Amino acid sequence: MSALLEREARLYKLILSLLVVLAVVTVSGCLGLLWLRQKIELTAQATRELETEIVKEERRLRYLDTKVAEIHQPIYLERQITRLGLTLRPPMENQVVYVEGAPFEGTHYARRVEEAKPAPDAWRRSMDIGLMDVLSPGN
């Protein structure tokens, strides 16, 4: 009978070891699933934050687009001309000057034409008038 008891003991050990392996696999699977859900939640939270930032940036871009459109309106530019005391006006037909192109010399590069340099104050005043308004401390 000792052989029968040995077989039964071996069978009980096998069943017990299988139950232990099953328990280890189940627990590790549950922990893995928990870890995966936690990572999914962190990723979803980061995605929500990025979507919020994207919405804010789109709102800022729309605001800047409206400001740029406002700045380029002729009435706005006329107000800036009068506010800054500039002597600008729209060009008249006889003011348009057509410049002859450089003679073709076999190269595709444009020739540099030396021009008279404007006074520094004129450059400062002729800079983008709308930009000057945005940067002025009064606004």
Coordinates of C-alpha atoms in Angstrom, one line a residue:
M1 CA 0.0 0.0 0.0
S2 CA 2.8 2.3 0.3
A3 CA 3.1 2.6 -3.5
L4 CA -0.6 3.6 -3.6
L5 CA 0.0 6.2 -0.8
E6 CA 3.0 7.5 -2.7
R7 CA 0.9 7.9 -5.9
E8 CA -1.8 9.7 -3.9
A9 CA 0.8 12.0 -2.3
R10 CA 2.3 12.7 -5.7
L11 CA -1.1 13.4 -7.1
Y12 CA -2.0 15.8 -4.2
K13 CA 1.4 17.5 -4.7
L14 CA 0.7 17.9 -8.4
I15 CA -2.8 19.3 -7.8
L16 CA -1.5 21.6 -5.1
S17 CA 1.3 22.9 -7.3
L18 CA -1.1 23.4 -10.2
L19 CA -3.4 25.4 -7.9
V20 CA -0.4 27.5 -6.7
V21 CA 0.6 28.1 -10.4
L22 CA -3.0 29.0 -11.2
A23 CA -3.2 31.4 -8.3
V24 CA 0.2 33.0 -9.3
V25 CA -1.0 33.4 -12.9
T26 CA -4.3 34.9 -11.8
V27 CA -2.8 37.3 -9.4
S28 CA -0.1 38.4 -11.8
G29 CA -2.8 38.8 -14.5
C30 CA -4.9 41.0 -12.2
L31 CA -1.9 43.1 -11.3
G32 CA -1.0 43.5 -14.9
L33 CA -4.6 44.5 -15.8
L34 CA -4.6 47.0 -13.0
W35 CA -1.2 48.5 -14.1
L36 CA -2.5 48.7 -17.7
R37 CA -5.7 50.5 -16.6
Q38 CA -3.6 52.9 -14.6
K39 CA -1.4 53.7 -17.7
I40 CA -4.5 54.1 -19.8
E41 CA -6.0 56.6 -17.3
L42 CA -2.7 58.6 -17.2
T43 CA -2.6 58.6 -21.0
A44 CA -6.2 59.8 -21.2
Q45 CA -5.5 62.5 -18.7
A46 CA -2.5 63.7 -20.6
T47 CA -4.5 63.7 -23.8
R48 CA -7.3 65.8 -22.2
E49 CA -4.7 68.3 -21.0
L50 CA -3.2 68.5 -24.5
E51 CA -6.7 68.9 -26.1
T52 CA -7.3 71.8 -23.6
E53 CA -4.1 73.4 -24.6
I54 CA -4.9 73.0 -28.3
V55 CA -8.3 74.7 -27.8
K56 CA -6.6 77.6 -26.0
E57 CA -4.0 78.0 -28.7
E58 CA -6.7 77.9 -31.4
R59 CA -8.6 80.6 -29.5
R60 CA -5.4 82.7 -29.4
L61 CA -4.7 82.2 -33.1
R62 CA -8.3 83.3 -33.9
Y63 CA -7.8 86.4 -31.8
L64 CA -4.5 87.2 -33.5
D65 CA -6.1 86.6 -36.9
T66 CA -8.9 89.1 -36.1
K67 CA -6.3 91.6 -34.8
V68 CA -4.3 91.3 -38.0
A69 CA -7.4 91.7 -40.1
E70 CA -8.3 94.8 -38.1
I71 CA -4.9 96.2 -38.4
H72 CA -4.9 95.8 -42.2
Q73 CA -8.2 97.7 -42.6
P74 CA -7.8 101.0 -44.5
I75 CA -9.8 103.0 -42.0
Y76 CA -7.5 101.7 -39.2
L77 CA -4.4 102.6 -41.1
E78 CA -5.8 106.1 -41.9
R79 CA -6.4 106.6 -38.1
Q80 CA -2.9 105.5 -37.4
I81 CA -1.5 107.9 -40.0
T82 CA -3.4 110.8 -38.5
R83 CA -2.5 109.8 -34.9
L84 CA 1.2 109.6 -35.7
G85 CA 1.2 112.7 -37.8
L86 CA 2.5 111.0 -41.0
T87 CA 2.2 112.6 -44.4
L88 CA 1.2 109.4 -46.2
R89 CA -1.6 109.2 -48.8
P90 CA -2.6 106.7 -51.4
P91 CA -0.5 106.8 -54.6
M92 CA -1.8 108.7 -57.6
E93 CA -1.7 107.5 -61.1
N94 CA 1.2 109.6 -62.2
Q95 CA 3.3 108.4 -59.3
V96 CA 3.6 104.9 -60.5
V97 CA 7.1 104.3 -61.9
Y98 CA 7.9 101.4 -64.1
V99 CA 11.6 100.3 -64.0
E100 CA 13.1 98.6 -66.9
G101 CA 14.5 95.1 -66.2
A102 CA 18.1 94.3 -66.4
P103 CA 19.4 93.1 -69.8
F104 CA 19.6 89.4 -70.1
E105 CA 23.3 88.3 -69.7
G106 CA 22.8 84.6 -69.5
T107 CA 22.4 84.5 -65.8
H108 CA 19.2 84.2 -63.9
Y109 CA 20.2 86.4 -61.0
A110 CA 18.9 89.9 -60.5
R111 CA 21.3 92.8 -60.4
R112 CA 21.6 94.8 -57.2
V113 CA 20.6 98.4 -57.7
E114 CA 22.1 100.8 -55.2
E115 CA 19.5 103.1 -53.8
A116 CA 19.8 106.2 -51.6
K117 CA 19.3 105.3 -48.0
P118 CA 16.4 106.9 -46.3
A119 CA 16.8 108.9 -43.1
P120 CA 16.6 106.7 -40.0
D121 CA 13.6 108.6 -38.7
A122 CA 11.7 107.9 -42.0
W123 CA 12.3 104.2 -41.6
R124 CA 11.1 104.1 -38.1
R125 CA 7.9 106.0 -39.0
S126 CA 7.2 103.9 -42.1
M127 CA 7.5 100.6 -40.2
D128 CA 4.3 98.7 -39.9
I129 CA 1.9 101.2 -38.5
G130 CA -0.4 98.6 -37.0
L131 CA 2.5 96.9 -35.3
M132 CA 3.5 100.2 -33.7
D133 CA 0.0 100.6 -32.3
V134 CA 0.0 97.1 -30.8
L135 CA 3.4 97.8 -29.2
S136 CA 2.6 101.2 -27.9
P137 CA 2.2 101.4 -24.1
G138 CA -1.1 103.2 -24.2
N139 CA -3.0 100.1 -25.6

